Coordinates of C-alpha atoms in Angstrom, one line a residue:
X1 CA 137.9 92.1 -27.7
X2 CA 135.8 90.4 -30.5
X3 CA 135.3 87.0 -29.0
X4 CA 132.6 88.4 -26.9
X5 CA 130.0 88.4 -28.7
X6 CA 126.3 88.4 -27.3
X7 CA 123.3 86.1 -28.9
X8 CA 120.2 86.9 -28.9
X9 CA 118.3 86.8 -25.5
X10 CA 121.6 86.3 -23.5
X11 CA 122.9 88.8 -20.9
X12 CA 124.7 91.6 -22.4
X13 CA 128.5 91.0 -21.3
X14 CA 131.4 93.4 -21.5
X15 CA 135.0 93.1 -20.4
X16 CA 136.9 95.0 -17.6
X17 CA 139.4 97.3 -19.7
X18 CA 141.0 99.4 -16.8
X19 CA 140.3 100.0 -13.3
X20 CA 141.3 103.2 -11.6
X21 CA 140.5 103.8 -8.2
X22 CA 136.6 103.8 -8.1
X23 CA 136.6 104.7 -11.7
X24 CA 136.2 101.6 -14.2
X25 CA 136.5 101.3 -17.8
X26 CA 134.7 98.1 -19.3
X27 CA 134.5 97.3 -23.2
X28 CA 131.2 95.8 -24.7
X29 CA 131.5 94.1 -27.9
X30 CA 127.4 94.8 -28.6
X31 CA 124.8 96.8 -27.1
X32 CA 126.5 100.1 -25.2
X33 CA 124.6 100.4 -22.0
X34 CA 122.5 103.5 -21.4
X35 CA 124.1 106.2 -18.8
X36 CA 122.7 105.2 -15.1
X37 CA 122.8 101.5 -16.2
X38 CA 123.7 99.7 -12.9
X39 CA 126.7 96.4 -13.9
X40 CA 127.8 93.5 -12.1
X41 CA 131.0 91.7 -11.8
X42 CA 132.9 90.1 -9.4
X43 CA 132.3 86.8 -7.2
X44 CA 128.5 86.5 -7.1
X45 CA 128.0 90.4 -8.6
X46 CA 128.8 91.8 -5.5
X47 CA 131.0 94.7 -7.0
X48 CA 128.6 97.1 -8.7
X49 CA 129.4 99.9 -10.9
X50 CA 127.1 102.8 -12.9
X51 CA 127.8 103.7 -15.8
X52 CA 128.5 107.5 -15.9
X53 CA 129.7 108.2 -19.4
X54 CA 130.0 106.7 -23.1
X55 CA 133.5 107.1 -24.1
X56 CA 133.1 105.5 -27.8
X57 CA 130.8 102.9 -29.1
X58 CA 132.3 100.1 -27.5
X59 CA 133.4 101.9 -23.9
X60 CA 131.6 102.9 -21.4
X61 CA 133.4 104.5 -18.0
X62 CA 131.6 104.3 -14.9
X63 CA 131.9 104.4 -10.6
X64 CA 132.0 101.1 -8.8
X65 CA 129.3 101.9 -5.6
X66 CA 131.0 98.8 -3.4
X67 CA 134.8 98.6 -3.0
X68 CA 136.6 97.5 -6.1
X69 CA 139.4 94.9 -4.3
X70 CA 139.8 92.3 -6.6
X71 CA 138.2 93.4 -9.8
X72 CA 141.2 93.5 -13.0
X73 CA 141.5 93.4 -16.5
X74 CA 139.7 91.3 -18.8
X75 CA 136.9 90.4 -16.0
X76 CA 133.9 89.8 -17.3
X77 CA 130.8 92.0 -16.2
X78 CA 127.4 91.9 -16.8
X79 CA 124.7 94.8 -17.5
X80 CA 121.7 94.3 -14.9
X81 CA 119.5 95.7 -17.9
X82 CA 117.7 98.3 -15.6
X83 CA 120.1 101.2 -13.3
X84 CA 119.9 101.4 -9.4
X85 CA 116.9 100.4 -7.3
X86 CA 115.2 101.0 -4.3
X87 CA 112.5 98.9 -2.1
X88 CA 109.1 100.7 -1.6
X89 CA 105.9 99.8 -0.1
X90 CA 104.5 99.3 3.5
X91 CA 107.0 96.6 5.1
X92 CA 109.8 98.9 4.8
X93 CA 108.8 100.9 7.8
X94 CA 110.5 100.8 11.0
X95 CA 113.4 99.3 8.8
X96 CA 117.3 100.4 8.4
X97 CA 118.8 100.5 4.7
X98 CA 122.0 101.0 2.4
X99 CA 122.2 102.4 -1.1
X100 CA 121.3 99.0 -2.4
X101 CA 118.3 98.7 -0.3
X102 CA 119.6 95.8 1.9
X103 CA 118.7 95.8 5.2
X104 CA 121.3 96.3 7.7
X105 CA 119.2 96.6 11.2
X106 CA 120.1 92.5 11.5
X107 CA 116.4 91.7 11.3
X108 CA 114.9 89.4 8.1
X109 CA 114.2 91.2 4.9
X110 CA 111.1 92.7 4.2
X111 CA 109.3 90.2 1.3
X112 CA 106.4 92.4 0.3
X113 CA 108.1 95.1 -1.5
X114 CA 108.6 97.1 -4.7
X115 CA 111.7 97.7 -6.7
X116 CA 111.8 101.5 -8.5
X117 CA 114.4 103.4 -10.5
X118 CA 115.8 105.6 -8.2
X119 CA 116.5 108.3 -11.1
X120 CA 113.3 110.2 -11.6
X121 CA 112.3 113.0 -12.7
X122 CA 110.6 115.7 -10.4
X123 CA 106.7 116.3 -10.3
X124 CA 105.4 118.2 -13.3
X125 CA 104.3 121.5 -12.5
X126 CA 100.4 120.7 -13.9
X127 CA 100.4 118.5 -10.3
X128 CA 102.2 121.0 -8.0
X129 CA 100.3 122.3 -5.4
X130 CA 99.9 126.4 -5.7
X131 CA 99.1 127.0 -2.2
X132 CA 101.4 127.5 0.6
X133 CA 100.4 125.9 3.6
X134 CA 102.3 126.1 7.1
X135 CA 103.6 122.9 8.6
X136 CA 103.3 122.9 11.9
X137 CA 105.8 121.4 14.3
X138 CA 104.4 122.2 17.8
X139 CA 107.7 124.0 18.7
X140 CA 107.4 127.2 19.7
X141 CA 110.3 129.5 18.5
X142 CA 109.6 127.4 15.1
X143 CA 106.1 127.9 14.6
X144 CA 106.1 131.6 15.4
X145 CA 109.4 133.2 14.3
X146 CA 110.3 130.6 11.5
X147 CA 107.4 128.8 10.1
X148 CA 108.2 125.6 7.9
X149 CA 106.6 125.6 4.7
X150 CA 104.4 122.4 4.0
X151 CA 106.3 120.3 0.9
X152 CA 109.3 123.1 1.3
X153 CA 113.0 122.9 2.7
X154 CA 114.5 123.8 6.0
X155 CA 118.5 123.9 6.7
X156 CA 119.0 123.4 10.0
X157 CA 122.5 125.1 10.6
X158 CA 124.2 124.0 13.9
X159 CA 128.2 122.5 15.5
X160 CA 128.5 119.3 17.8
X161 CA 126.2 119.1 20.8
X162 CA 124.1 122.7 20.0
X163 CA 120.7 119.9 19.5
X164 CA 120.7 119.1 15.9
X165 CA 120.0 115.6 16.4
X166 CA 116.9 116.3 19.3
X167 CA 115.4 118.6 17.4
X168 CA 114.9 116.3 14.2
X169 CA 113.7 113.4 16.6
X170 CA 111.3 115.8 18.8
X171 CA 109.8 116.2 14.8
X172 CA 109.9 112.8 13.8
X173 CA 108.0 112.7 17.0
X174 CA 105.8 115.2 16.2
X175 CA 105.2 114.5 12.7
X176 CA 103.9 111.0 13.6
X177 CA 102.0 112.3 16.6
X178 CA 100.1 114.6 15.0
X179 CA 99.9 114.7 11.4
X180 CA 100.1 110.5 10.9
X181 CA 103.0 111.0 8.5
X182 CA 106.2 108.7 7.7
X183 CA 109.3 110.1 8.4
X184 CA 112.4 108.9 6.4
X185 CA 115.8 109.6 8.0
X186 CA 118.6 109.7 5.0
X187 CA 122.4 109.8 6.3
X188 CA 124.8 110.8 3.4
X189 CA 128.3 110.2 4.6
X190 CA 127.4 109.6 8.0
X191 CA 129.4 108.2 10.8
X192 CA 128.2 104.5 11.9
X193 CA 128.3 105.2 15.6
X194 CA 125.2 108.3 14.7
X195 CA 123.4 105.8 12.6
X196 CA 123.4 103.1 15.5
X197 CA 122.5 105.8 18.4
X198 CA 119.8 107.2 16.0
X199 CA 118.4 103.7 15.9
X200 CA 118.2 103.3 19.2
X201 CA 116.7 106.6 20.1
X202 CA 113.8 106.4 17.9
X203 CA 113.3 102.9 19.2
X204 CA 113.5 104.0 22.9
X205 CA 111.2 107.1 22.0
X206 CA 108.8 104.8 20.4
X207 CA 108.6 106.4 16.6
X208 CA 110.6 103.7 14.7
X209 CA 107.5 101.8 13.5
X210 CA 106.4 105.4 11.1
X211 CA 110.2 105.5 10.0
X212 CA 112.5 104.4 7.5
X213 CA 115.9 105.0 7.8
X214 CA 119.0 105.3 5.1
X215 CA 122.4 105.3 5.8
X216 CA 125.6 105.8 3.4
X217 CA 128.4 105.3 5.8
X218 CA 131.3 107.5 6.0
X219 CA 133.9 104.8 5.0
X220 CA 131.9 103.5 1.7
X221 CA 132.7 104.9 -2.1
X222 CA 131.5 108.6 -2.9
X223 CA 129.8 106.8 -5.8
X224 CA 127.4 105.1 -3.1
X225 CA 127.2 108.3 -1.0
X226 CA 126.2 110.2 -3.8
X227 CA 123.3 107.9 -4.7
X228 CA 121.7 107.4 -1.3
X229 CA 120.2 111.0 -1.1
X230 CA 118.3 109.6 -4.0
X231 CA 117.3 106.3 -2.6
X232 CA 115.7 107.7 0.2
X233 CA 113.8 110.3 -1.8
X234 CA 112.2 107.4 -4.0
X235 CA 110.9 106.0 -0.5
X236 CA 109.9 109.0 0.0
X237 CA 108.4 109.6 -3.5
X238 CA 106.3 106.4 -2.8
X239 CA 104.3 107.6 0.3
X240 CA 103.5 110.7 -0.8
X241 CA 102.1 109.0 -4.4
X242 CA 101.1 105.6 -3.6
X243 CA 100.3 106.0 -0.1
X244 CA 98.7 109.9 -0.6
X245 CA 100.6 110.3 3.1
X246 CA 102.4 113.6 4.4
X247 CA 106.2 112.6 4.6
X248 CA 108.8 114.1 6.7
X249 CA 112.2 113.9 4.9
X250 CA 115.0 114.6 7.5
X251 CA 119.1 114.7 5.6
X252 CA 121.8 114.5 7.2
X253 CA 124.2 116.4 5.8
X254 CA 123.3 117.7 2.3
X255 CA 127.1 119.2 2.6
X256 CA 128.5 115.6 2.1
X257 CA 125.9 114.8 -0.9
X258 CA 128.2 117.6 -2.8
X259 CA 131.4 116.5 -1.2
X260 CA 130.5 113.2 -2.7
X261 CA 129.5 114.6 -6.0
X262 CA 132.9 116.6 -5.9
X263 CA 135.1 113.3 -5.3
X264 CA 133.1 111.7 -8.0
X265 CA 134.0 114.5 -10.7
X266 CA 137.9 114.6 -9.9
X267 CA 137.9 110.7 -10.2
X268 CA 135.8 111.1 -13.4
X269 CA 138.1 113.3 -14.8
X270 CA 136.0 116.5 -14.6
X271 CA 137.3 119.9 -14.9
X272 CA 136.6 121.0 -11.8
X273 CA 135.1 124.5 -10.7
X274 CA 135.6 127.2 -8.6
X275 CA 137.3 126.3 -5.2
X276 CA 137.8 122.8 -6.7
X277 CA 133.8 122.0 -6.9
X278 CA 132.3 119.9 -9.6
X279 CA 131.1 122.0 -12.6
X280 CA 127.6 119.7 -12.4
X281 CA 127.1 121.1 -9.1
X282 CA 124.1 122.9 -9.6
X283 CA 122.3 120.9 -11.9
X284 CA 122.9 118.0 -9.4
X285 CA 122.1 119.7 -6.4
X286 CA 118.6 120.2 -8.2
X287 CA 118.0 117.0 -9.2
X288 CA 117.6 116.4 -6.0
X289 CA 116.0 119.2 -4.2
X290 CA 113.0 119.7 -7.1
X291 CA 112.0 115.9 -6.6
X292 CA 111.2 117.3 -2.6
X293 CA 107.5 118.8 -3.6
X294 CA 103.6 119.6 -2.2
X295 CA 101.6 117.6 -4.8
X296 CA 97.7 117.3 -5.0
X297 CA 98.1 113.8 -3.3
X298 CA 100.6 114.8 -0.4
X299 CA 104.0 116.6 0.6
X300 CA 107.4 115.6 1.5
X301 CA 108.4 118.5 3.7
X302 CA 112.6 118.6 4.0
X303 CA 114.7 119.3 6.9
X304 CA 118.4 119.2 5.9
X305 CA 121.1 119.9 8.5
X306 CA 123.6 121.9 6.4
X307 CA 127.4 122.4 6.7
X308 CA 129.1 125.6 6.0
X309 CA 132.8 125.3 5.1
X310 CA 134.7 127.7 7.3
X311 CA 131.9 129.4 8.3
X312 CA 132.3 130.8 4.8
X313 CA 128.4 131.8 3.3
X314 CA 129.9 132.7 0.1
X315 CA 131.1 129.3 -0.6
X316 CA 129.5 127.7 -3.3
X317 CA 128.3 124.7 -1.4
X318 CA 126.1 127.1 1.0
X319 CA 125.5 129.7 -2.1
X320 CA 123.4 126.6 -3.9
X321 CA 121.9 125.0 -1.0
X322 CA 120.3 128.4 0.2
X323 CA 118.6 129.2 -2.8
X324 CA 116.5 125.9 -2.8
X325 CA 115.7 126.5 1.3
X326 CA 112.0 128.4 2.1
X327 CA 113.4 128.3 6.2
X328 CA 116.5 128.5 7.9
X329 CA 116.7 127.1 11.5
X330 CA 120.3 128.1 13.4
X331 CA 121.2 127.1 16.7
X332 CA 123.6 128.4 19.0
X333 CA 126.0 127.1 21.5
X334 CA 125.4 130.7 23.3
X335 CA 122.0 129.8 24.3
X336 CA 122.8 126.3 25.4
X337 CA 125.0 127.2 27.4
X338 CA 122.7 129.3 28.8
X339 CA 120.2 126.4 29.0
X340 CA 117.4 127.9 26.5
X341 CA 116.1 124.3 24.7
X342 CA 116.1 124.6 21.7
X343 CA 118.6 126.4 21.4
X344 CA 117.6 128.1 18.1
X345 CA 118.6 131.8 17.7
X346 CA 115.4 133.9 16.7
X347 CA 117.8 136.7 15.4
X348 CA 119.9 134.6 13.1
X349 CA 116.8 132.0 11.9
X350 CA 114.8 133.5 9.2
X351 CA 111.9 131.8 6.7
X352 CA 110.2 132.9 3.6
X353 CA 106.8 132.3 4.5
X354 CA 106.7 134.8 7.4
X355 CA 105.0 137.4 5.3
X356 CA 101.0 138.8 6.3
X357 CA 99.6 137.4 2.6
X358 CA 100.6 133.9 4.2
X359 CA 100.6 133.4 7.5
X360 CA 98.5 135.8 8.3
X361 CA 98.8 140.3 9.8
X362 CA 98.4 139.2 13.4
X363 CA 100.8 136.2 13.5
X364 CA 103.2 138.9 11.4
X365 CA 103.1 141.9 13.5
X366 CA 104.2 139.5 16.4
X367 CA 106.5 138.1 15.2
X368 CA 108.5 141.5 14.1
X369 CA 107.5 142.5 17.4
X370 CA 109.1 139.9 19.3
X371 CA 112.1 139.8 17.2
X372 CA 112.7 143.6 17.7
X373 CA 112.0 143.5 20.9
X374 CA 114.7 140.3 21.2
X375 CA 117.3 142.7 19.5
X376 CA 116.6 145.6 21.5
X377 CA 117.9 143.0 24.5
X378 CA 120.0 141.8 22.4
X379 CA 121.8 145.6 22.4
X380 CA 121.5 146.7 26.0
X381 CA 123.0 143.0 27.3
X382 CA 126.9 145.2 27.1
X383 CA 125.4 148.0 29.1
X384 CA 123.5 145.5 31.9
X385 CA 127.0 143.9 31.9
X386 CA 129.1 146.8 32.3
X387 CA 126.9 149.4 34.6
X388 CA 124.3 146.6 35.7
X389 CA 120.0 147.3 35.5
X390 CA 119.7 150.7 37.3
X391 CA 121.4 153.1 35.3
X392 CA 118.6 151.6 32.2
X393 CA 115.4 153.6 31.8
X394 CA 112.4 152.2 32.5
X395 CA 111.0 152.2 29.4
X396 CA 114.5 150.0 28.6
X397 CA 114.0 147.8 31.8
X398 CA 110.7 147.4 30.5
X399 CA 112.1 145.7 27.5
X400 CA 114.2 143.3 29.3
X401 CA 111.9 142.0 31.4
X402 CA 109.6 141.2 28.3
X403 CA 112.7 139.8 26.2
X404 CA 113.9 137.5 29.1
X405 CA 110.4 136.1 29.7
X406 CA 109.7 135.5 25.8
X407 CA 113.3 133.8 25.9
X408 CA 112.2 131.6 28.2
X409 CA 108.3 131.2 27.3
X410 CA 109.7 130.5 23.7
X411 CA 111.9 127.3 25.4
X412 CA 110.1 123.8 25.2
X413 CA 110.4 120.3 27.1
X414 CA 110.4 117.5 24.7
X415 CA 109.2 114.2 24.8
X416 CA 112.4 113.1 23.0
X417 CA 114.1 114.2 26.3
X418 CA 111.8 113.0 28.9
X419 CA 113.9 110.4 30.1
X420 CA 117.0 112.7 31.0
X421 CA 115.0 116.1 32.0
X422 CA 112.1 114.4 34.0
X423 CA 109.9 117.0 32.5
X424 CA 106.7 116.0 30.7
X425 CA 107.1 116.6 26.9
X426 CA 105.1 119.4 25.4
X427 CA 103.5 120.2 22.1
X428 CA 101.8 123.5 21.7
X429 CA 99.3 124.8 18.9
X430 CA 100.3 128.0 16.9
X431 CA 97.3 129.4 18.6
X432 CA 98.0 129.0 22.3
X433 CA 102.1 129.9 21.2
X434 CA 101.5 133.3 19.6
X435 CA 98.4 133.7 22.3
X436 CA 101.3 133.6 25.0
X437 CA 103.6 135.7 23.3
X438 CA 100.8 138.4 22.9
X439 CA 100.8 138.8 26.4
X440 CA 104.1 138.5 27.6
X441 CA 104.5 141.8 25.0
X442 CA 101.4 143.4 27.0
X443 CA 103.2 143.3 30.0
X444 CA 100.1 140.7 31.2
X445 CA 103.2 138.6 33.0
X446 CA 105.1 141.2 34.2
X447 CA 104.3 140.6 38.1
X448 CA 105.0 136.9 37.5
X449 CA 108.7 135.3 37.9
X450 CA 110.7 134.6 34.8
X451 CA 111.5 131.1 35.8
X452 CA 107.8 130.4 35.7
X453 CA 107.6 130.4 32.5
X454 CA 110.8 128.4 31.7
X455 CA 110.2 124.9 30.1
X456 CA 106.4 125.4 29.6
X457 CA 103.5 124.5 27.0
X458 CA 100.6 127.2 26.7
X459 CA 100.8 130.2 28.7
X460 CA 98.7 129.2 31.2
X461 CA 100.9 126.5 32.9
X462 CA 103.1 129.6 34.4
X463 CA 100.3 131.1 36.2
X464 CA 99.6 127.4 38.2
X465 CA 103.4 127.2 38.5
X466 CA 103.7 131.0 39.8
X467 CA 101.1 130.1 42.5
X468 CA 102.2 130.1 46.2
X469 CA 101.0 126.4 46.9
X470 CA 102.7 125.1 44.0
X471 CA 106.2 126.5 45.7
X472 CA 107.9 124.6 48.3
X473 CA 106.3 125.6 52.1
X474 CA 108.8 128.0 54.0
X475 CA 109.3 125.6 56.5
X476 CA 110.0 122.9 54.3
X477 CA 113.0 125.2 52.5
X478 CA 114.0 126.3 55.7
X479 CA 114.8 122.4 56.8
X480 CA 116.4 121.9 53.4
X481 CA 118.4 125.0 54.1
X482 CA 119.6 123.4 57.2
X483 CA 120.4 120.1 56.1
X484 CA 122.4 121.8 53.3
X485 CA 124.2 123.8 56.0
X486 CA 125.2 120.4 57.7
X487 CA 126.0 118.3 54.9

């Protein structure tokens, strides 16, 4: 291995010792590359690999990011001198990337960027902001029973087709609407087929040119799924720092950012830990949650769809990811089915800043009144099933009636969905949201039809729906009756 030898002011070389896998061994007959250094080889450098660990002081073992076809022994490689990067600045909006930062929407490359590290460290708590400040979404059910901290974390728990991915584009909808922030969608492990359909969604619904989006595909190396979490959160660092802007941070699926730092630990060699995880978990997991932070210049606020092995909360996975969440949003197939959009289930969804000392003793003694007023329902559904309304008190019919309208007040039309509902989209104010609960649970509604104040705004569009001459005219029903018959 000695007739490698660098000179002065020439790239630092080493030599391909073994490849394994992903996992690649590489000898360096001078200067050891630091850990995180990023090294090229192959035809044209297309094969990357970062270095991980310093086996001696000529080896160095590290995890190729790009599929290692074609790379053998005694390959030369070069160290880049610097470790991964990702493009910042303006012209990276309304743009699509990979880990490497190449574009992959088929449109030119932006020219007027920045390259940055994307291993940094986590704002220092001297620039933290002390405060907690609500983020307002302008949906309902959110706002009121779960509020979103401004710079915290939200997991957003949900299956297939329960509204996970309308939810996180009526925000990036919202976000840009109202509080001219940049969204950044990050997919870790995602399939290519949700990446595409994303794109085209927030193109259709007119927020792409406020967005950047990230994708590590589902079929590349855990080495580059594991590292895009952290290239989006430098694009993400950059707004909020450089650009002083509010930044909504949406990932898609922080499960797979373990799963991918799992994979990398076996094929590093790793002990691993309980129910086969990584023993780095935590400290990894962190590394990437504390850099998502309210600063005196601005806030990346997180919403991070989360998977739970098994349904399983005890896993380790969930265990770690909880503790860094201030919200968490769940959905339910129960109440789509039922047809209440979003379908997010008050009783299940909870958030740490619903206490009086933040959001405020009115907005509090609401919301525990709606939500015990929500169980309550919740326990005399088996009764109304089995022996039907009458044989309830009235004091308990009382309950339902306000329950079932705040289920349906609490429901929202989106301007995400316009195009498939026909319904205007709405967004409503914390004010006019807890105004309308407050008097659905003063019985101020109870002579007005439930289905008036399905798939409203502010309380006072069901009193101009309930009105007679916004119904049909009996004669007109009465020939629709009849055609009906015929047909």
């Amino acid at each position: 291995m000695g007739n490698l030898k660098n000179k002065p002011g020439s790239p630092n070389l080493g030599t391909v010792v073994s490849v394994r896998g992903s996992v690649v061994d590489i000898w360096f007959e001078g200067r050891l590359p630091p850990i995180y250094s990023l090294l090229r080889t192959g035809m044209e450098g297309q094969i990357a690999i970062e270095v991980l660990s310093q086996l001696d002081i000529h080896r160095v073992r590290g995890i190729a990011l790009t599929p290692t076809q074609g790379l053998a022994r005694g390959i030369t490689v070069e160290d880049t001198g610097g470790t991964l990067q990702a493009p910042v600045g303006k012209e990276i909006l309304s743009r699509m990337f990979d880990v490497f930062g190449n574009v992959i929407d088929r449109q030119p490359a932006p020219s007027d960027v920045q390259w940055r590290t994307v291993h940094r460290a986590p704002p220092p708590l001297a620039r933290r902001s002390t405060k907690s400040e609500l983020f307002e979404t302008g949906i309902k059910v959110i706002d009121v029973l779960m509020p979103l901290e401004r710079g915290g974390k939200a997991g957003l728990f949900g299956g297939a087709g329960v509204g996970k991915t309308v939810l996180l584009t009526e925000m990036i909808h919202n976000m840009v609407g109202q509080h001219e922030g940049v969204s950044i969608f990050c997919g870790i492990g995602e399939r290519c087929r949700e990446g595409e359909e994303l794109y085209r969604d927030m193109d259709a619904a007119g927020v792409l040119q406020n967005m950047v989006m990230v994708f590590g595909q589902m079929n590349e190396p855990p080495g580059a799924r594991f590292r895009v979490g952290h290239v989006a959160l430098t694009m993400a660092e950059y707004f909020r720092d450089d650009e002083h802007r509010d930044v909504l941070l949406l990932i898609d699926n922080i499960f797979r950012f373990i799963q991918a730092g799992m994979e990398v630990s076996d094929l590093m060699g790793q002990m691993p830990s309980r129910l086969g995880y990584q023993p780095t978990m935590g400290t990894e997991l962190s590394q990437l949650e504390e850099r998502i932070a309210n600063t005196d210049t601005g806030a990346i606020t997180s919403i991070q769809a989360v998977y739970v092995p098994a349904d399983d909360f005890t896993d380790p996975a969930a265990v770690h990811t909880f503790s860094h969440l201030s919200a968490s949003i769940v959905l339910s197939r129960k109440r789509a089915s039922e047809g209440l959009y979003p379908a997010i289930d008050p009783l299940q969804s909870s958030s740490k800043m619903a206490t009086p000392g933040i959001i405020g003793e009115r907005h509090y003694t609401l919301a525990q009144k709606i939500r015990r007023t929500l169980a309550q329902y919740s326990d005399l559904k088996d009764i109304i099933a089995m022996l039907g309304m009458e044989q309830l008190s009235l004091e308990d019919r009382n309950i339902v009636a306000r329950a079932r309208r705040l289920e349906r007040f609490l429901t929202q039309p989106f301007f995400t969905t316009e195009q498939f509902t026909g319904l205007k989209g709405k967004s409503v104010s914390l004010k006019d949201a807890l105004d309308g609960c407050e008097c659905i649970l003063h019985d101020e509604f109870k002579d007005i039809p439930e289905s008036a104040l399905y798939m409203i705004g502010a309380i006072d569009e069901a009193r101009i729906k309930a009105r007679p001459e916004s119904k049909p005219k009996p004669q007109a029903e009465m020939e629709h009756a009849a055609s009906m018959h015929e047909s």
